[in-house]
């Protein structure tokens, strides 16, 4: 659907809704939508560091069909999901026009849900927290990994040590050739500042305020995950 | 995390009133995850059947549209109409 068609479609809906609203005498009415004037450009959003550039380049390969498997190793699963959100919504990478689904690996219990036929209607599968996948499902996951035609993206925690765990090493052998490090908090301070800024932006967006609490604690010598930063800012 | 409490309140409501709708609720959770992958939803297992996943995608598109129609921030515009 082109942008113009989409706007026409939305205008029609808004017109119908406004008509019903005026019938039952409710104000205010819905405004008619305008086409998006702002395109998300991750190169402007991300800090200009080598690790972000590497991640961007890998996803660029995915967008141009040169690569179809990527697994991100991350120190903070929330952070890698946020990066995934940015990369999938970016206009220049070519991923935004594809259908995708998010599968929390922890929630998978039935082996049938990892069958290719079950998931073939999507172009991109995003497995969140692969290290939490139940070991009894590795076989099904391997089959999916080998035979799925679309793109599979995943992430797993840096601290799960799946390459040392005697059971999880099977999973590591499946994904080891496609793994890439997401930017690490401990390696570059800009990455951590970026993560904190995301939480601050979200907080301002949700509440309209800028009274961030515990900022000195957040920027002390410790590193916090995004979930903990939320807790600190809200506490 | 933010989404969890809000969603679990809805879950309690749905689960107590209409038990047949748990599949719909699973899709609702998945739709939220597609909209914001960084939400951490760590409750019981989700039924990931083909029908649930497709329904979740419809919810996702609906959420995008509602965001686009109701909010006026720059951030809402980033949810481009590319679907």
Short mmCIF file of C-alpha atoms in Angstrom, two decimals:
data_model
loop_
_atom_site.label_atom_id
_atom_site.label_comp_id
_atom_site.label_asym_id
_atom_site.label_seq_id
_atom_site.Cartn_x
_atom_site.Cartn_y
_atom_site.Cartn_z
CA UNK A 1 0.00 0.00 0.00
CA UNK A 2 1.45 3.35 -0.95
CA UNK A 3 1.38 6.30 1.44
CA UNK A 4 -1.35 8.07 -0.51
CA UNK A 5 -3.60 5.03 -0.55
CA UNK A 6 -3.05 4.56 3.16
CA UNK A 7 -3.94 8.17 3.88
CA UNK A 8 -7.10 7.87 1.77
CA UNK A 9 -8.06 4.74 3.65
CA UNK A 10 -7.49 6.47 7.00
CA UNK A 11 -9.42 9.56 5.89
CA UNK A 12 -12.39 7.36 5.11
CA UNK A 13 -12.27 5.81 8.58
CA UNK A 14 -11.92 9.20 10.26
CA UNK A 15 -14.90 10.51 8.27
CA UNK A 16 -17.08 7.57 9.34
CA UNK A 17 -16.03 7.81 12.96
CA UNK A 18 -16.61 11.56 13.06
CA UNK A 19 -20.07 11.05 11.58
CA UNK A 20 -20.95 8.58 14.34
CA UNK A 21 -19.44 10.90 16.95
CA UNK A 22 -21.55 13.82 15.78
CA UNK A 23 -24.62 11.56 15.84
CA UNK A 24 -24.11 10.77 19.52
CA UNK A 25 -22.95 14.34 20.18
CA UNK A 26 -19.44 13.73 21.38
CA UNK A 27 -16.69 16.28 20.89
CA UNK A 28 -13.81 16.59 20.03
CA UNK A 29 -13.66 14.84 16.68
CA UNK A 30 -10.74 12.87 15.32
CA UNK A 31 -8.30 14.89 13.27
CA UNK A 32 -7.63 13.72 9.75
CA UNK A 33 -4.22 12.08 9.47
CA UNK A 34 -1.27 13.53 7.65
CA UNK A 35 1.38 11.39 5.97
CA UNK A 36 4.43 10.92 8.20
CA UNK A 37 6.71 13.90 7.81
CA UNK A 38 9.51 12.35 9.77
CA UNK A 39 11.46 9.31 8.73
CA UNK A 40 13.33 7.34 11.33
CA UNK A 41 17.03 7.37 10.48
CA UNK A 42 19.03 5.18 12.81
CA UNK A 43 22.33 6.67 11.70
CA UNK A 44 21.21 9.98 13.20
CA UNK A 45 19.78 8.38 16.33
CA UNK A 46 22.64 6.03 17.15
CA UNK A 47 25.92 7.43 18.49
CA UNK A 48 28.67 7.47 15.90
CA UNK A 49 30.76 4.61 17.16
CA UNK A 50 32.27 1.60 15.43
CA UNK A 51 30.11 -0.99 17.19
CA UNK A 52 26.86 0.71 16.21
CA UNK A 53 28.14 1.02 12.64
CA UNK A 54 28.97 -2.69 12.55
CA UNK A 55 25.49 -3.60 13.74
CA UNK A 56 23.97 -1.26 11.16
CA UNK A 57 26.07 -2.77 8.38
CA UNK A 58 25.03 -6.31 9.35
CA UNK A 59 21.36 -5.33 9.24
CA UNK A 60 21.95 -3.57 5.93
CA UNK A 61 23.09 -6.93 4.55
CA UNK A 62 19.92 -8.49 5.93
CA UNK A 63 17.82 -5.79 4.27
CA UNK A 64 19.48 -6.38 0.90
CA UNK A 65 18.99 -10.18 1.14
CA UNK A 66 22.68 -11.03 1.39
CA UNK A 67 22.29 -12.39 4.89
CA UNK A 68 19.32 -14.03 6.54
CA UNK A 69 20.43 -15.06 10.01
CA UNK A 70 21.64 -12.71 12.74
CA UNK A 71 22.03 -13.43 16.44
CA UNK A 72 22.93 -10.58 18.75
CA UNK A 73 24.92 -11.16 21.92
CA UNK A 74 23.99 -8.50 24.42
CA UNK A 75 24.55 -7.39 27.99
CA UNK A 76 20.96 -6.24 28.34
CA UNK A 77 18.11 -7.98 26.56
CA UNK A 78 15.86 -4.94 26.80
CA UNK A 79 18.52 -2.84 25.13
CA UNK A 80 18.95 -5.24 22.22
CA UNK A 81 15.18 -5.35 21.71
CA UNK A 82 15.18 -1.57 21.59
CA UNK A 83 17.92 -1.65 18.96
CA UNK A 84 15.85 -4.18 17.02
CA UNK A 85 12.87 -1.79 17.18
CA UNK A 86 14.99 1.00 15.71
CA UNK A 87 16.46 -1.16 12.98
CA UNK A 88 13.16 -2.69 11.92
CA UNK A 89 11.45 0.71 11.66
CA UNK A 90 14.26 2.43 9.77
CA UNK A 91 13.27 3.44 6.27
CA UNK A 92 16.64 3.02 4.57
CA UNK A 93 17.34 -0.58 5.61
CA UNK A 94 14.37 -2.07 3.76
CA UNK A 95 13.16 -4.10 6.72
CA UNK A 96 10.20 -1.88 7.53
CA UNK A 97 8.09 -3.15 4.63
CA UNK A 98 8.40 -6.80 5.67
CA UNK A 99 6.06 -8.66 7.97
CA UNK A 100 7.63 -9.73 11.23
CA UNK A 101 6.75 -11.40 14.47
CA UNK A 102 8.30 -11.38 17.91
CA UNK A 103 8.60 -14.71 19.70
CA UNK A 104 9.66 -14.64 23.35
CA UNK A 105 11.75 -17.82 23.57
CA UNK A 106 10.71 -18.35 27.18
CA UNK A 107 7.08 -18.63 26.20
CA UNK A 108 7.58 -21.40 23.64
CA UNK A 109 6.42 -24.70 25.10
CA UNK A 110 4.82 -26.63 22.32
CA UNK A 111 7.34 -28.02 19.75
CA UNK A 112 4.69 -27.58 17.05
CA UNK A 113 4.94 -23.82 17.33
CA UNK A 114 8.47 -23.93 15.89
CA UNK A 115 7.42 -25.81 12.75
CA UNK A 116 8.22 -24.07 9.47
CA UNK A 117 4.61 -24.37 8.29
CA UNK A 118 3.45 -22.56 11.41
CA UNK A 119 5.71 -19.56 10.85
CA UNK A 120 5.97 -19.42 7.06
CA UNK A 121 3.57 -16.48 6.73
CA UNK A 122 6.15 -14.08 8.17
CA UNK A 123 9.28 -12.65 6.56
CA UNK A 124 11.19 -11.95 9.75
CA UNK A 125 11.19 -13.91 13.01
CA UNK A 126 12.65 -12.27 16.05
CA UNK A 127 13.49 -14.66 18.90
CA UNK A 128 13.78 -12.72 22.11
CA UNK A 129 16.12 -14.21 24.73
CA UNK A 130 17.29 -17.34 22.88
CA UNK A 131 19.25 -18.60 25.90
CA UNK A 132 15.93 -19.15 27.67
CA UNK A 133 14.75 -21.62 25.02
CA UNK A 134 13.92 -24.98 26.53
CA UNK A 135 16.65 -27.57 25.67
CA UNK A 136 14.02 -30.06 24.52
CA UNK A 137 13.17 -27.65 21.68
CA UNK A 138 16.71 -27.33 20.24
CA UNK A 139 15.96 -29.99 17.64
CA UNK A 140 12.95 -28.12 16.31
CA UNK A 141 14.85 -24.86 16.43
CA UNK A 142 17.69 -26.39 14.41
CA UNK A 143 15.26 -27.57 11.74
CA UNK A 144 13.70 -24.11 11.61
CA UNK A 145 17.15 -22.49 11.44
CA UNK A 146 18.12 -24.68 8.48
CA UNK A 147 14.93 -24.61 6.46
CA UNK A 148 13.20 -21.28 7.10
CA UNK A 149 13.33 -19.15 3.96
CA UNK A 150 12.96 -15.74 5.58
CA UNK A 151 15.11 -13.92 8.08
CA UNK A 152 15.71 -15.14 11.62
CA UNK A 153 16.98 -12.61 14.15
CA UNK A 154 17.67 -13.50 17.73
CA UNK A 155 19.41 -12.28 20.82
CA UNK A 156 20.88 -13.92 23.90
CA UNK A 157 22.41 -12.67 27.08
CA UNK A 158 26.16 -12.15 27.39
CA UNK A 159 25.93 -13.53 30.91
CA UNK A 160 24.16 -16.79 30.12
CA UNK A 161 27.51 -18.31 28.98
CA UNK A 162 25.85 -20.61 26.51
CA UNK A 163 29.26 -21.57 25.10
CA UNK A 164 30.28 -23.06 28.47
CA UNK A 165 27.05 -24.61 29.62
CA UNK A 166 27.16 -28.34 28.72
CA UNK A 167 23.54 -28.37 27.63
CA UNK A 168 23.19 -24.98 26.01
CA UNK A 169 26.35 -25.44 23.95
CA UNK A 170 24.21 -27.30 21.41
CA UNK A 171 22.35 -24.08 20.79
CA UNK A 172 25.64 -22.20 20.59
CA UNK A 173 26.87 -24.53 17.84
CA UNK A 174 23.73 -23.79 15.82
CA UNK A 175 24.08 -20.03 15.98
CA UNK A 176 27.82 -19.42 16.43
CA UNK A 177 28.60 -18.47 12.84
CA UNK A 178 25.98 -15.73 12.73
CA UNK A 179 26.53 -14.05 16.04
CA UNK A 180 27.39 -10.39 16.43
CA UNK A 181 27.99 -8.32 19.55
CA UNK A 182 25.58 -5.49 20.16
CA UNK A 183 27.31 -2.38 21.50
CA UNK A 184 28.49 -3.16 25.03
CA UNK A 185 27.92 -0.84 27.98
CA UNK A 186 31.27 -1.67 29.51
CA UNK A 187 33.24 -1.03 26.36
CA UNK A 188 32.08 2.45 25.48
CA UNK A 189 30.45 5.01 27.72
CA UNK A 190 28.51 6.52 24.80
CA UNK A 191 26.47 3.32 24.57
CA UNK A 192 25.41 3.58 28.19
CA UNK A 193 24.54 7.26 27.78
CA UNK A 194 22.45 6.33 24.74
CA UNK A 195 20.53 3.74 26.76
CA UNK A 196 19.86 6.20 29.58
CA UNK A 197 18.72 8.83 27.09
CA UNK A 198 16.19 6.37 25.63
CA UNK A 199 14.63 5.87 29.07
CA UNK A 200 14.59 9.63 29.67
CA UNK A 201 12.88 10.23 26.31
CA UNK A 202 10.28 7.56 27.03
CA UNK A 203 9.67 8.98 30.49
CA UNK A 204 9.16 12.47 29.09
CA UNK A 205 6.94 11.09 26.35
CA UNK A 206 4.73 9.24 28.84
CA UNK A 207 4.51 11.79 31.63
CA UNK A 208 5.43 15.12 30.03
CA UNK A 209 7.88 15.84 32.85
CA UNK A 210 11.66 16.04 32.99
CA UNK A 211 12.20 15.39 36.70
CA UNK A 212 14.49 12.37 36.42
CA UNK A 213 15.38 10.97 39.80
CA UNK A 214 18.60 9.27 40.89
CA UNK A 215 20.61 10.50 37.89
CA UNK A 216 23.80 10.68 39.96
CA UNK A 217 23.28 7.06 41.00
CA UNK A 218 22.65 6.02 37.38
CA UNK A 219 25.85 7.70 36.17
CA UNK A 220 27.98 6.49 39.07
CA UNK A 221 30.63 3.87 38.41
CA UNK A 222 28.05 1.07 38.09
CA UNK A 223 26.18 0.11 34.96
CA UNK A 224 22.46 -0.57 35.14
CA UNK A 225 20.18 -2.41 32.74
CA UNK A 226 17.34 -0.48 31.15
CA UNK A 227 14.81 -2.12 33.47
CA UNK A 228 16.83 -1.00 36.51
CA UNK A 229 17.20 2.52 35.10
CA UNK A 230 13.41 2.67 34.82
CA UNK A 231 13.09 1.57 38.43
CA UNK A 232 15.62 4.18 39.58
CA UNK A 233 14.03 7.01 37.60
CA UNK A 234 10.55 6.16 38.85
CA UNK A 235 11.43 5.39 42.48
CA UNK B 1 8.65 -2.87 33.46
CA UNK B 2 5.84 -0.61 32.32
CA UNK B 3 3.75 -2.86 30.11
CA UNK B 4 3.61 -5.75 32.52
CA UNK B 5 1.30 -4.42 35.19
CA UNK B 6 -1.06 -2.78 32.76
CA UNK B 7 -1.34 -5.93 30.70
CA UNK B 8 -1.71 -8.21 33.69
CA UNK B 9 -4.67 -6.18 34.96
CA UNK B 10 -6.37 -6.82 31.64
CA UNK B 11 -5.42 -10.47 31.92
CA UNK B 12 -7.09 -10.83 35.32
CA UNK B 13 -10.22 -9.23 33.93
CA UNK B 14 -10.35 -11.36 30.81
CA UNK B 15 -9.44 -14.58 32.56
CA UNK B 16 -12.09 -14.22 35.22
CA UNK B 17 -14.90 -13.07 32.97
CA UNK B 18 -14.50 -14.98 29.71
CA UNK B 19 -12.24 -18.01 29.77
CA UNK B 20 -12.59 -18.70 26.08
CA UNK B 21 -10.74 -15.51 25.27
CA UNK B 22 -7.31 -16.56 26.56
CA UNK B 23 -6.15 -17.20 22.99
CA UNK B 24 -7.22 -13.71 22.03
CA UNK B 25 -5.34 -12.39 25.03
CA UNK B 26 -2.19 -14.25 23.92
CA UNK B 27 -2.39 -12.51 20.55
CA UNK B 28 -2.95 -9.21 22.31
CA UNK B 29 0.28 -9.71 24.28
CA UNK B 30 2.18 -10.68 21.13
CA UNK B 31 0.80 -7.63 19.33
CA UNK B 32 2.14 -5.44 22.12
CA UNK B 33 5.51 -7.15 21.84
CA UNK B 34 5.62 -6.36 18.13
CA UNK B 35 4.81 -2.72 18.82
CA UNK B 36 7.45 -2.43 21.55
CA UNK B 37 9.84 -5.40 21.54
CA UNK B 38 11.52 -4.03 24.65
CA UNK B 39 8.53 -4.75 26.89
CA UNK B 40 9.33 -7.68 29.12
CA UNK B 41 6.32 -9.91 29.44
CA UNK B 42 7.30 -12.77 31.69
CA UNK B 43 4.17 -14.60 32.56
CA UNK B 44 3.02 -18.09 31.73
CA UNK B 45 3.48 -19.71 28.35
CA UNK B 46 1.90 -18.19 25.26
CA UNK B 47 0.12 -20.33 22.72
CA UNK B 48 2.05 -19.61 19.52
CA UNK B 49 -0.27 -21.18 17.00
CA UNK B 50 -0.39 -19.90 13.45
CA UNK B 51 -3.80 -18.36 14.04
CA UNK B 52 -2.63 -16.54 17.17
CA UNK B 53 0.42 -15.12 15.41
CA UNK B 54 -1.62 -13.85 12.48
CA UNK B 55 -4.18 -12.32 14.81
CA UNK B 56 -1.33 -10.69 16.73
CA UNK B 57 -0.11 -9.07 13.53
CA UNK B 58 -3.57 -7.63 12.91
CA UNK B 59 -3.52 -6.21 16.45
CA UNK B 60 -0.10 -4.75 15.77
CA UNK B 61 -1.34 -2.93 12.66
CA UNK B 62 -4.37 -1.71 14.61
CA UNK B 63 -2.15 -0.33 17.38
CA UNK B 64 -0.03 1.46 14.77
CA UNK B 65 -3.11 3.07 13.23
CA UNK B 66 -4.52 4.14 16.58
CA UNK B 67 -1.17 5.63 17.54
CA UNK B 68 -1.06 7.51 14.28
CA UNK B 69 -4.60 8.84 14.61
CA UNK B 70 -4.65 9.76 18.29
CA UNK B 71 -1.19 11.07 19.08
CA UNK B 72 0.43 14.14 17.63
CA UNK B 73 4.01 13.68 18.74
CA UNK B 74 6.94 13.28 16.44
CA UNK B 75 7.46 9.87 17.90
CA UNK B 76 4.10 8.64 16.68
CA UNK B 77 5.08 9.64 13.17
CA UNK B 78 7.98 7.22 13.30
CA UNK B 79 5.39 4.46 13.09
CA UNK B 80 5.30 5.02 9.36
CA UNK B 81 2.51 3.66 7.23
CA UNK B 82 4.63 1.10 5.49
CA UNK B 83 2.45 -1.92 6.03
#
